[in-house]
Amino acid sequence: MPSVLLSLVSWNSADSIEACLHSVLAQSWADFELWVVDNNSQDDTCARVEALAATDARVRLHRLTENTGFCGGHNYALDRTETDLVLLVNPDVEMEPDYLACAVAAIRRDPRIGTVCGLLLQNRDADPRIDSAGMVALPDGRFSLRLHGQPLSTAGILEPTYVDGADGALPLFRRRFIDDLRVQGEFFDSRFFAHKEDWDIAWRGRLYGWHTLFEPACRALHPRQFLPSNLRLRRRLNGAIKADAVKNQWLLLLKNTPPKQVPGLLLRALPRQVGIVAYAVLAERKSLRAVRYLWQHWREVLVSRQLVQQRARRGWLPAPVASALSPPLLSICVPTYHRPTLLARALRSIGPLPAEVEVIISDNSTHDAEAGEQTTQQVLGKQPPQRWHYHRNPPGGNAATNWRACVERARGQYVLMLHDDDYLLPGGLETMLETLRQLHGQQHAILFGVSVVDADGQELRRQVPARAGFLAPEAAIEALLTNSSLIRIPGLVVSRKAYQHTGGPDPSQQDTDDTDLWLRVFAYGGLYQVPSLTAAYSVHDGALTTGVFHEQNIQLLQRIFQKARAQQLLPEPRLRRAEARFFHQFVLAGAYRALQHHDAASARRTLKLLELPTLRHLPVPARWLPIRLGLSTLARLNFTPPLPTNTSWAVPST
């Protein structure tokens, strides 16, 4: 693996891309890989990149089918690489040959340095004007380019110094800084698209206690094209860019302002923001899209703010150091069975193993049993051997016994079950670890969001808790026994203490052992919810959930409700209401999936489960009555529903 990733996002950059790439390939620090992520350029940018890539294997072109902006393009590269350092490269910069070498040396001076930025010049004149020397935070929540527009001769002697942030044109980031700043898996907030995202990173980095170092020995040419505050230039820009500039400033203020600074910052920022709205009303109506956007997405913005401020309260965190004898914070258990290709995907999704993490692969394979071990060795072979362990189980086991074996082998304070057909999303592991660090062992079950995907990895829907917070045992149990899709296993982290207290999964519950286990876990310690997307939950024909819609499983699920009654975990009226909703959701999901597979006969058989004597007495919830009638009609007509699988009831978790 190269020591540095150079990430370059292009979009119709043909006029500058070749000069930029030549300066990259001329760097004295040659141990790097360059990813050019092209945002669906309509000019010959890609042809020019491919011509250079043919001469240097370090250059890799990645074509995207749509314009994802500066943020989406760089996130694409960051989420698929693991280098310790990352240099972002604008396609309109030209670096001096020692830029990268000087930046790498500078960032190694102090582990608290998360970013190094250099001296960017606007031209090659004898006395060039400075484009930026880092950024300065302003009292009203904005940032300005330090020394912007000054002749180099008037800037005095430039020395290495800490600054408030780095311009997005050419910053060098530490990978640990990137992972620490992720919010809901993203480093750059994709809502920003292409403007002020560097302000967002600078502000968040300062909140978390990281340093940005300006190193004047790092020099490059950057003839800047866009400054939103320049009204003469602004009038020539399209409406989307101008609306983004307004929207992103408000996102910055809403997400990053610490509670104690809200009154003072509001007094400083409000006059300017009111002026911007007035200007938009009078002369720039398209910028009012920013108001509509925030009105539509204020809940998501509030979740981001909660996560940012929660992390900011902890300040800078040194890299965790764990001895080989101390138990890890998290054990990731990967049960597998005759699916080496899926196993490889699951293991790769974990990425580099932090010192706080161990991975346990528990293999139930019988024929071709070597495939799982070989796959594990290929994917994890270069990881520290003390952080991963492969186990082949004796024949005769099933999913429940494999689960129990995983828990018995786990040494971590917490356990994540990551089945071989599921996988973690970029930044998901770091989000989980950060949450576990903050909880200090005070919670026993933590539920994160998941992306429900099909066999090809295409997202069907997202299932993310609506808000962060703790559900007491009674509330957690009611949520579990009301919604058959509440828990997706790769999104739930459970303490080893809870597993030990509850005894783990009960093999006699067969396919319903997970719901039965969660009932006991929630009764023990409740449920803590985190509105962050961390993992992908796969729905495909080979998944266990495809064969769960039959009378035996109805009986097994009813045993769970009987246990809840016997232990008086919920008052009877609430338990009865939850039971009616649970079984209607579960059965209707099975019928829907059968119709999606063009199997009307199976859909009719599944719907008849609601006529079983043990279910017939349940009232039909108002929510499910029209869906039940509609699916019954479609099943009789042998009709396939046109709607995609985008609702929770259509994908049960049992």
XYZ file of C-alpha atoms in Angstrom:
654
model
C 0.000 0.000 0.000
C 1.343 3.459 -0.848
C 1.833 5.840 2.072
C -0.273 8.667 0.574
C -3.451 8.819 -1.461
C -3.825 11.800 -3.763
C -7.536 12.367 -4.364
C -8.442 14.567 -7.329
C -12.076 15.270 -8.269
C -12.601 16.495 -11.825
C -15.587 17.915 -13.676
C -15.061 19.344 -17.146
C -11.467 20.088 -16.159
C -9.795 19.562 -19.537
C -8.259 23.038 -19.607
C -6.149 22.452 -16.477
C -5.995 18.730 -15.726
C -2.839 17.903 -17.682
C -0.696 20.589 -16.074
C -1.978 19.511 -12.672
C -1.209 15.833 -13.273
C 2.267 16.583 -14.595
C 3.023 18.460 -11.367
C 1.696 15.521 -9.358
C 3.811 12.953 -11.170
C 6.906 15.146 -10.752
C 6.727 15.016 -6.929
C 9.928 14.063 -5.152
C 7.853 11.964 -2.727
C 6.976 9.165 -5.129
C 5.264 6.722 -2.727
C 1.677 7.636 -3.565
C -1.347 6.591 -5.569
C -3.454 9.132 -7.462
C -7.200 8.620 -7.787
C -8.895 10.851 -10.332
C -12.618 10.688 -9.579
C -14.462 12.179 -12.529
C -17.931 13.616 -11.962
C -19.352 12.681 -15.371
C -17.400 15.271 -17.369
C -18.804 16.174 -20.779
C -15.471 17.360 -22.218
C -12.357 15.255 -22.873
C -11.074 15.312 -19.278
C -11.177 11.526 -18.988
C -9.330 10.994 -22.266
C -6.518 13.252 -21.073
C -6.333 11.425 -17.739
C -6.305 8.029 -19.433
C -3.449 9.091 -21.676
C -1.319 9.948 -18.652
C -2.474 6.876 -16.728
C -1.117 4.732 -19.548
C 2.356 6.081 -18.751
C 2.223 5.814 -14.936
C 0.604 2.990 -12.958
C 0.064 5.249 -9.941
C -2.749 7.064 -11.766
C -6.215 5.508 -11.570
C -9.312 6.976 -13.197
C -12.719 6.391 -11.623
C -15.667 7.521 -13.734
C -18.888 8.370 -11.898
C -22.181 8.363 -13.768
C -23.416 11.590 -12.182
C -21.963 14.790 -10.762
C -21.607 14.188 -7.014
C -19.776 17.456 -6.396
C -16.518 18.074 -4.591
C -17.862 16.340 -1.477
C -19.226 13.230 -3.137
C -16.194 12.763 -5.343
C -13.678 12.942 -2.514
C -15.877 10.806 -0.237
C -15.851 8.175 -2.986
C -12.050 7.974 -2.802
C -11.789 8.274 0.994
C -14.318 5.498 1.555
C -12.435 3.037 -0.667
C -8.854 3.542 0.476
C -6.835 3.019 3.643
C -3.622 5.072 3.330
C -2.371 6.826 6.461
C -2.293 10.192 4.664
C -4.530 11.793 2.037
C -3.765 14.850 -0.094
C -6.747 16.487 -1.787
C -5.788 17.962 -5.158
C -7.858 20.508 -7.054
C -7.570 20.001 -10.816
C -6.519 23.654 -11.247
C -3.429 23.538 -8.991
C 0.196 22.985 -9.951
C 2.478 21.843 -7.140
C 6.140 22.527 -6.673
C 8.072 19.223 -6.831
C 8.687 19.067 -3.073
C 5.143 20.020 -1.957
C 4.140 16.515 -0.896
C 7.477 15.685 0.748
C 7.380 18.870 2.833
C 3.756 18.279 3.820
C 4.415 14.688 4.921
C 7.376 15.802 7.036
C 5.279 18.559 8.607
C 2.329 16.378 9.596
C 4.649 13.947 11.368
C 5.855 16.596 13.805
C 2.913 16.208 16.186
C 0.151 13.571 16.396
C -2.386 16.344 17.019
C -1.781 17.802 13.569
C -4.706 16.594 11.503
C -4.122 18.860 8.484
C -1.200 20.539 6.744
C -1.778 23.315 4.229
C 0.750 25.131 2.072
C 1.272 28.522 0.482
C -0.954 28.822 -2.597
C -0.072 31.558 -5.106
C -2.328 33.055 -7.763
C 0.255 33.460 -10.510
C 3.929 33.066 -11.422
C 4.791 36.783 -11.462
C 8.048 38.026 -9.969
C 6.009 39.174 -6.980
C 2.955 36.876 -7.074
C -0.199 37.487 -5.127
C -1.098 35.033 -2.383
C -4.189 32.936 -2.872
C -4.202 31.422 0.624
C -1.963 30.628 3.555
C -4.536 28.649 5.482
C -7.824 30.026 6.801
C -8.891 32.332 9.611
C -12.102 31.800 11.598
C -14.283 34.910 11.751
C -16.522 35.836 14.710
C -19.748 35.344 12.718
C -19.181 31.698 11.793
C -17.435 32.270 8.472
C -13.825 31.643 7.436
C -11.560 33.816 5.317
C -8.480 32.969 3.296
C -5.432 34.068 5.214
C -3.312 36.675 3.363
C -5.564 36.371 0.302
C -4.718 38.892 -2.420
C -1.556 40.237 -0.786
C 1.661 40.469 -2.812
C 4.117 37.916 -1.516
C 6.676 40.668 -0.883
C 4.385 42.369 1.655
C 3.612 39.257 3.679
C 6.890 39.378 5.587
C 8.756 36.267 6.646
C 6.389 33.322 6.517
C 6.998 30.703 9.186
C 5.253 27.431 9.992
C 2.321 28.260 12.246
C -0.979 26.878 13.411
C -4.015 28.319 11.609
C -7.765 27.898 11.957
C -8.242 25.706 8.912
C -7.070 24.675 5.464
C -8.399 25.726 2.097
C -9.851 22.733 0.222
C -7.581 23.134 -2.808
C -4.534 21.224 -1.525
C -4.695 20.043 2.124
C -2.896 16.977 3.480
C -5.029 15.047 5.982
C -4.134 12.393 8.504
C -6.362 9.322 8.074
C -7.189 9.259 11.785
C -8.352 12.867 11.454
C -10.574 11.866 8.517
C -12.129 8.972 10.415
C -12.574 11.025 13.584
C -14.466 13.749 11.724
C -16.904 11.395 10.019
C -20.559 12.069 10.838
C -22.968 9.282 9.935
C -20.140 7.713 7.932
C -19.282 10.805 5.857
C -16.125 12.919 6.089
C -17.385 15.649 3.782
C -21.044 16.422 4.391
C -22.537 15.505 1.004
C -25.277 18.095 1.518
C -22.667 20.800 0.889
C -21.980 19.429 -2.610
C -19.177 21.840 -3.524
C -18.917 25.029 -1.441
C -17.755 25.820 2.113
C -17.161 22.151 2.843
C -13.607 23.118 3.837
C -15.086 25.570 6.362
C -17.116 22.705 7.795
C -14.025 20.488 8.134
C -12.007 23.328 9.675
C -14.703 24.123 12.246
C -15.297 20.483 13.170
C -11.566 19.823 13.450
C -11.179 22.744 15.872
C -14.158 21.532 17.918
C -12.549 18.099 18.253
C -9.170 19.519 19.304
C -7.154 18.868 16.128
C -4.506 21.292 14.801
C -4.010 22.666 11.289
C -0.418 23.551 10.415
C 0.487 26.077 7.736
C 3.822 25.082 6.174
C 5.166 27.804 3.809
C 7.735 25.396 2.339
C 4.796 23.690 0.598
C 4.081 25.876 -2.435
C 1.701 25.581 -5.360
C -0.029 27.649 -8.012
C -3.790 28.109 -7.614
C -5.529 30.733 -9.776
C -8.786 30.848 -7.783
C -11.987 31.149 -9.793
C -14.772 31.573 -7.239
C -15.334 33.709 -4.155
C -19.049 33.830 -3.152
C -18.677 37.268 -1.547
C -17.653 38.837 -4.879
C -21.032 40.112 -6.097
C -19.766 40.967 -9.574
C -18.622 37.383 -10.073
C -21.596 35.987 -8.178
C -24.082 37.446 -10.685
C -22.516 35.324 -13.433
C -22.912 32.037 -11.500
C -25.812 29.649 -11.938
C -28.607 29.524 -9.380
C -27.625 26.151 -7.887
C -24.157 27.374 -6.919
C -25.534 30.535 -5.328
C -28.215 28.603 -3.435
C -25.570 26.177 -2.166
C -23.464 29.050 -0.876
C -26.420 30.297 1.212
C -27.600 26.864 2.345
C -24.140 25.711 3.355
C -23.519 28.750 5.562
C -26.666 27.937 7.503
C -25.704 24.271 7.743
C -22.358 25.359 9.188
C -23.982 27.494 11.866
C -26.647 24.964 12.770
C -24.325 21.958 13.016
C -21.160 23.363 14.526
C -22.012 26.225 16.903
C -21.424 24.997 20.476
C -24.371 25.651 22.818
C -22.407 28.154 24.927
C -21.526 30.203 21.849
C -25.034 30.347 20.349
C -26.088 33.728 21.859
C -22.864 35.570 20.916
C -22.570 34.015 17.482
C -26.232 34.698 16.773
C -25.734 38.407 17.467
C -22.754 38.512 15.103
C -24.162 36.303 12.339
C -27.805 37.349 12.279
C -27.427 40.783 10.611
C -25.468 39.333 7.714
C -27.814 36.373 7.277
C -30.873 38.643 7.324
C -29.155 40.774 4.697
C -28.518 37.691 2.558
C -32.197 36.707 2.710
C -33.236 40.252 1.811
C -30.818 40.267 -1.137
C -32.173 36.891 -2.270
C -35.757 38.173 -2.134
C -34.877 41.283 -4.151
C -32.239 40.088 -6.610
C -31.520 36.351 -6.290
C -34.769 34.444 -5.887
C -33.203 31.075 -6.705
C -31.137 31.301 -3.528
C -34.371 31.018 -1.550
C -34.118 27.291 -2.303
C -31.866 27.227 0.768
C -34.823 28.168 2.974
C -36.969 25.433 1.469
C -34.173 22.875 1.849
C -33.689 23.546 5.556
C -37.447 23.526 6.146
C -37.665 20.082 4.549
C -34.565 18.609 6.194
C -34.393 20.237 9.612
C -34.699 16.877 11.416
C -31.654 15.466 9.611
C -29.693 18.633 10.332
C -30.636 18.383 14.002
C -29.363 14.798 14.128
C -26.048 15.921 12.601
C -25.786 18.693 15.180
C -26.390 16.270 18.041
C -23.655 13.946 16.798
C -21.136 16.753 16.203
C -21.701 18.382 19.584
C -21.656 15.039 21.359
C -18.239 14.268 19.878
C -16.960 17.821 20.486
C -17.521 17.517 24.225
C -14.769 14.910 24.383
C -12.078 17.058 22.734
C -9.002 15.617 21.092
C -8.501 11.895 21.626
C -5.045 10.325 21.286
C -4.737 7.141 19.293
C -5.913 4.229 21.462
C -3.188 1.969 22.775
C -4.152 -1.545 23.750
C -1.935 -4.316 25.001
C -2.264 -7.834 23.724
C -3.529 -8.894 27.167
C -6.257 -6.270 27.610
C -9.705 -7.151 26.229
C -10.740 -5.220 23.123
C -13.593 -2.754 23.190
C -15.443 -4.543 20.383
C -15.515 -8.093 19.059
C -16.844 -8.376 15.513
C -18.151 -11.913 15.105
C -18.616 -13.169 11.544
C -20.614 -16.413 11.299
C -20.178 -17.963 7.855
C -21.442 -20.979 5.950
C -20.319 -21.949 2.425
C -20.206 -18.362 1.151
C -16.532 -17.406 0.696
C -17.289 -14.594 -1.781
C -19.716 -12.911 0.612
C -17.349 -13.584 3.500
C -14.588 -11.719 1.659
C -16.885 -8.727 1.146
C -17.860 -8.663 4.815
C -14.241 -8.857 5.998
C -13.032 -6.190 3.562
C -15.747 -3.842 4.773
C -14.221 -3.849 8.249
C -11.040 -2.219 6.928
C -7.838 -1.816 8.968
C -8.324 -3.273 12.429
C -7.966 -0.708 15.230
C -6.266 -1.817 18.425
C -9.674 -1.806 20.144
C -11.182 -4.380 17.783
C -10.922 -8.131 17.295
C -12.547 -10.135 14.492
C -13.761 -13.707 15.017
C -14.679 -15.795 11.972
C -16.788 -18.794 12.973
C -17.193 -21.217 10.050
C -19.921 -23.885 9.911
C -18.885 -25.041 6.432
C -18.640 -28.790 5.888
C -17.807 -29.442 2.220
C -15.000 -27.386 0.684
C -14.232 -26.299 4.240
C -10.857 -24.868 3.230
C -12.445 -22.051 1.218
C -13.491 -20.016 4.257
C -10.079 -20.248 5.883
C -8.285 -19.357 2.649
C -10.573 -16.357 2.114
C -9.969 -15.155 5.650
C -6.219 -15.460 5.213
C -6.306 -13.578 1.911
C -8.303 -10.656 3.324
C -6.920 -10.421 6.866
C -3.477 -11.937 6.397
C -1.690 -8.570 6.564
C -3.595 -7.429 9.666
C -2.014 -7.918 13.120
C -2.518 -11.634 13.845
C -3.588 -11.050 17.452
C -6.625 -9.076 16.252
C -8.341 -11.781 14.203
C -9.089 -15.464 14.711
C -10.515 -18.098 12.378
C -12.430 -21.071 13.832
C -13.885 -24.037 11.942
C -16.780 -25.560 13.856
C -17.512 -29.317 14.042
C -20.259 -30.670 11.753
C -23.849 -30.719 12.942
C -24.197 -27.131 14.062
C -26.714 -24.542 12.938
C -27.057 -20.764 12.969
C -27.952 -20.655 16.676
C -25.053 -22.851 17.791
C -22.677 -20.804 15.644
C -23.965 -17.628 17.268
C -23.366 -19.065 20.736
C -19.873 -20.181 19.717
C -19.103 -16.651 18.536
C -20.174 -15.112 21.823
C -18.224 -17.662 23.855
C -15.037 -16.874 21.893
C -15.461 -13.093 22.026
C -13.227 -11.181 24.438
C -14.579 -7.714 23.741
C -16.615 -5.561 26.067
C -19.169 -5.395 23.238
C -20.098 -7.840 20.474
C -21.268 -7.086 16.935
C -22.710 -9.959 14.896
C -21.803 -9.369 11.243
C -23.147 -12.285 9.214
C -21.210 -13.109 6.071
C -23.921 -11.701 3.777
C -23.953 -8.315 5.553
C -21.203 -5.701 5.627
C -20.118 -2.451 7.239
C -20.456 0.862 5.417
C -17.528 3.289 5.091
C -16.983 4.981 8.442
C -19.433 2.617 10.128
C -16.884 0.943 12.394
C -15.445 4.269 13.541
C -18.954 5.551 14.306
C -19.633 2.466 16.411
C -16.325 2.733 18.268
C -16.792 6.437 18.966
C -20.254 5.769 20.383
C -18.996 2.922 22.559
C -16.187 5.113 23.908
C -18.676 7.807 24.841
C -21.028 5.386 26.583
C -18.290 4.126 28.950
C -19.956 0.726 29.287
C -23.193 2.237 30.624
C -25.448 0.753 27.915
C -25.948 -2.901 27.037
C -27.683 -2.702 23.633
C -26.938 0.014 21.060
C -28.921 0.178 17.828
C -27.461 1.936 14.770
C -28.992 2.537 11.348
C -28.645 0.142 8.430
C -29.043 0.274 4.676
C -31.279 -2.567 3.485
C -29.767 -3.803 0.199
C -30.526 -6.458 -2.389
C -28.224 -9.193 -3.670
C -26.452 -6.699 -5.931
C -25.822 -4.225 -3.124
C -28.488 -1.798 -4.396
C -30.124 0.093 -1.562
C -33.816 -0.705 -1.081
C -34.346 1.557 1.901
C -32.633 3.041 4.921
C -33.654 2.132 8.438
C -32.211 4.644 10.873
C -33.480 5.492 14.389
C -35.380 8.760 14.316
C -33.482 10.249 17.229
C -30.647 9.511 19.617
C -31.516 8.424 23.103
C -32.259 5.662 25.573
C -35.388 3.528 25.641
C -36.041 2.093 29.086
C -36.684 -1.674 29.187
C -40.482 -1.433 28.975
C -40.390 1.019 26.044
C -37.728 -1.029 24.250
C -39.721 -4.242 24.670
C -42.879 -2.585 23.370
C -41.005 -1.311 20.315
C -39.578 -4.798 19.672
C -42.920 -6.571 20.042
C -44.717 -4.014 17.865
C -42.336 -3.861 14.905
C -41.076 -7.145 13.464
C -38.438 -5.155 11.521
C -37.094 -3.104 14.428
C -33.747 -4.874 14.742
C -31.303 -5.541 11.921
C -28.568 -7.685 13.401
C -25.549 -5.879 11.798
C -26.830 -2.625 13.297
C -27.067 -3.873 16.905
C -24.113 -3.959 19.298
C -24.659 -5.854 22.561
C -22.463 -5.956 25.636
C -20.832 -9.269 26.460
C -22.232 -8.846 29.962
C -25.778 -8.829 28.546
C -25.054 -11.969 26.542
C -23.701 -13.675 29.652
C -26.656 -12.541 31.774
C -29.316 -13.661 29.272
C -27.633 -16.871 28.171
C -27.370 -15.969 24.501
C -29.621 -17.321 21.728
C -31.976 -20.208 22.516
C -31.550 -22.933 19.830
C -35.089 -24.198 20.513
C -36.434 -20.935 19.057
C -34.900 -21.905 15.697
C -35.405 -19.121 13.112
C -36.880 -16.762 15.719
C -33.967 -16.972 18.148
C -32.927 -13.372 17.485
C -36.270 -11.817 18.535
C -36.348 -14.081 21.580
C -32.831 -12.986 22.529
C -33.550 -9.285 22.074
C -36.566 -9.614 24.390
C -34.265 -10.818 27.174
C -31.513 -8.304 26.378
C -33.922 -5.346 26.376
C -35.549 -6.536 29.585
C -32.068 -6.557 31.108
C -30.782 -3.167 29.967
C -33.134 -1.344 27.582
C -32.000 0.002 24.205
C -29.844 2.982 23.246
C -30.493 4.319 19.729
C -28.004 6.162 17.512
C -29.269 7.820 14.280
C -26.158 6.954 12.272
C -25.898 4.674 9.241
C -23.217 2.030 9.875
C -23.960 -1.262 8.085
C -25.735 -2.927 5.162
C -28.323 -5.638 5.771
C -28.746 -7.938 2.772
C -32.046 -9.314 1.510
C -31.619 -12.064 -1.086
C -32.955 -15.478 -2.005
C -30.296 -17.283 0.013
C -30.960 -15.325 3.202
C -32.481 -17.050 6.194
C -35.444 -14.634 6.192
C -36.770 -16.001 2.886
C -38.105 -19.180 4.537
C -39.586 -17.928 7.798
C -43.235 -17.465 6.795
C -44.883 -20.688 7.992
C -47.025 -21.959 10.852
C -44.135 -23.333 12.901
C -42.500 -19.923 13.075
C -45.824 -18.347 14.040
C -45.911 -20.753 16.989
C -42.319 -19.946 17.893
C -43.009 -16.213 17.768
C -46.083 -16.671 19.942
C -43.881 -18.378 22.516
C -41.992 -15.082 22.768
C -45.212 -13.210 23.524
C -46.142 -15.871 26.066
C -42.809 -15.292 27.819
C -43.495 -11.562 27.886
C -46.905 -12.239 29.462
C -45.547 -14.692 31.992
C -42.880 -12.227 33.100
C -45.327 -9.274 32.974
C -42.902 -7.263 30.862
C -45.768 -5.147 29.460
C -49.305 -4.393 30.664
C -51.751 -6.732 28.901
C -53.573 -4.056 26.799
C -50.271 -2.778 25.384
C -48.953 -6.295 24.826
C -52.120 -7.325 22.978
C -51.961 -4.233 20.772
C -48.276 -4.889 20.049
C -49.012 -8.543 19.215
C -51.662 -7.607 16.656
C -49.351 -5.137 14.939
C -46.366 -7.496 15.021
C -48.075 -10.474 13.387
C -49.878 -8.427 10.764
C -46.635 -6.738 9.786
C -44.798 -10.065 9.728
C -47.359 -11.994 7.663
C -48.075 -9.167 5.235
C -44.338 -8.807 4.642
C -44.169 -12.472 3.681
C -47.079 -12.142 1.277
C -45.579 -9.032 -0.279
C -42.242 -10.720 -0.861
C -43.936 -13.750 -2.426
C -45.759 -11.463 -4.850
C -42.526 -9.685 -5.646
C -41.179 -13.106 -6.690
C -44.267 -13.705 -8.886
C -45.476 -16.478 -6.544
C -49.128 -15.714 -5.894
C -49.762 -19.215 -4.499
C -47.159 -18.682 -1.746
C -48.641 -15.254 -1.056
C -52.088 -16.806 -0.541
C -50.648 -19.492 1.754
C -48.819 -16.849 3.770
C -51.930 -14.687 4.141
C -53.846 -17.708 5.478
C -51.535 -17.660 8.500
C -53.651 -14.788 9.812
C -56.600 -17.209 9.912
C -54.833 -19.594 12.297
C -56.822 -20.067 15.533
C -53.998 -18.486 17.501
C -54.014 -15.329 15.336
C -57.664 -15.057 14.315
C -58.607 -13.437 17.624
C -56.178 -10.539 17.128
C -57.779 -7.252 16.095
C -56.787 -5.928 12.673
C -54.805 -2.706 13.204
C -56.174 0.225 11.187
C -52.760 0.735 9.619
C -52.606 -2.776 8.212
C -56.246 -3.257 7.143
C -55.952 -1.601 3.679
C -52.622 -3.336 3.035
C -54.112 -6.705 4.005
C -57.081 -6.163 1.699
C -54.837 -4.981 -1.137
C -52.411 -7.894 -0.911
C -55.271 -10.392 -0.679
C -56.737 -8.960 -3.870
C -53.379 -9.022 -5.671
C -52.767 -12.621 -4.572
C -56.147 -13.739 -5.943
C -55.443 -11.965 -9.236
C -51.889 -13.365 -9.508
C -50.674 -9.762 -9.745
C -47.169 -8.532 -8.944
C -47.179 -5.270 -6.937
C -45.438 -2.450 -8.787
C -44.044 -0.764 -5.687
C -40.379 -1.274 -4.694
C -39.442 -2.833 -1.382
C -39.061 0.444 0.470
C -41.077 -0.022 3.631
C -40.049 -1.683 6.875
C -42.885 -4.197 6.856
C -41.746 -5.550 3.496
C -38.419 -6.752 4.935
C -38.858 -8.503 8.301
C -35.811 -8.873 10.492
C -36.640 -12.245 12.016
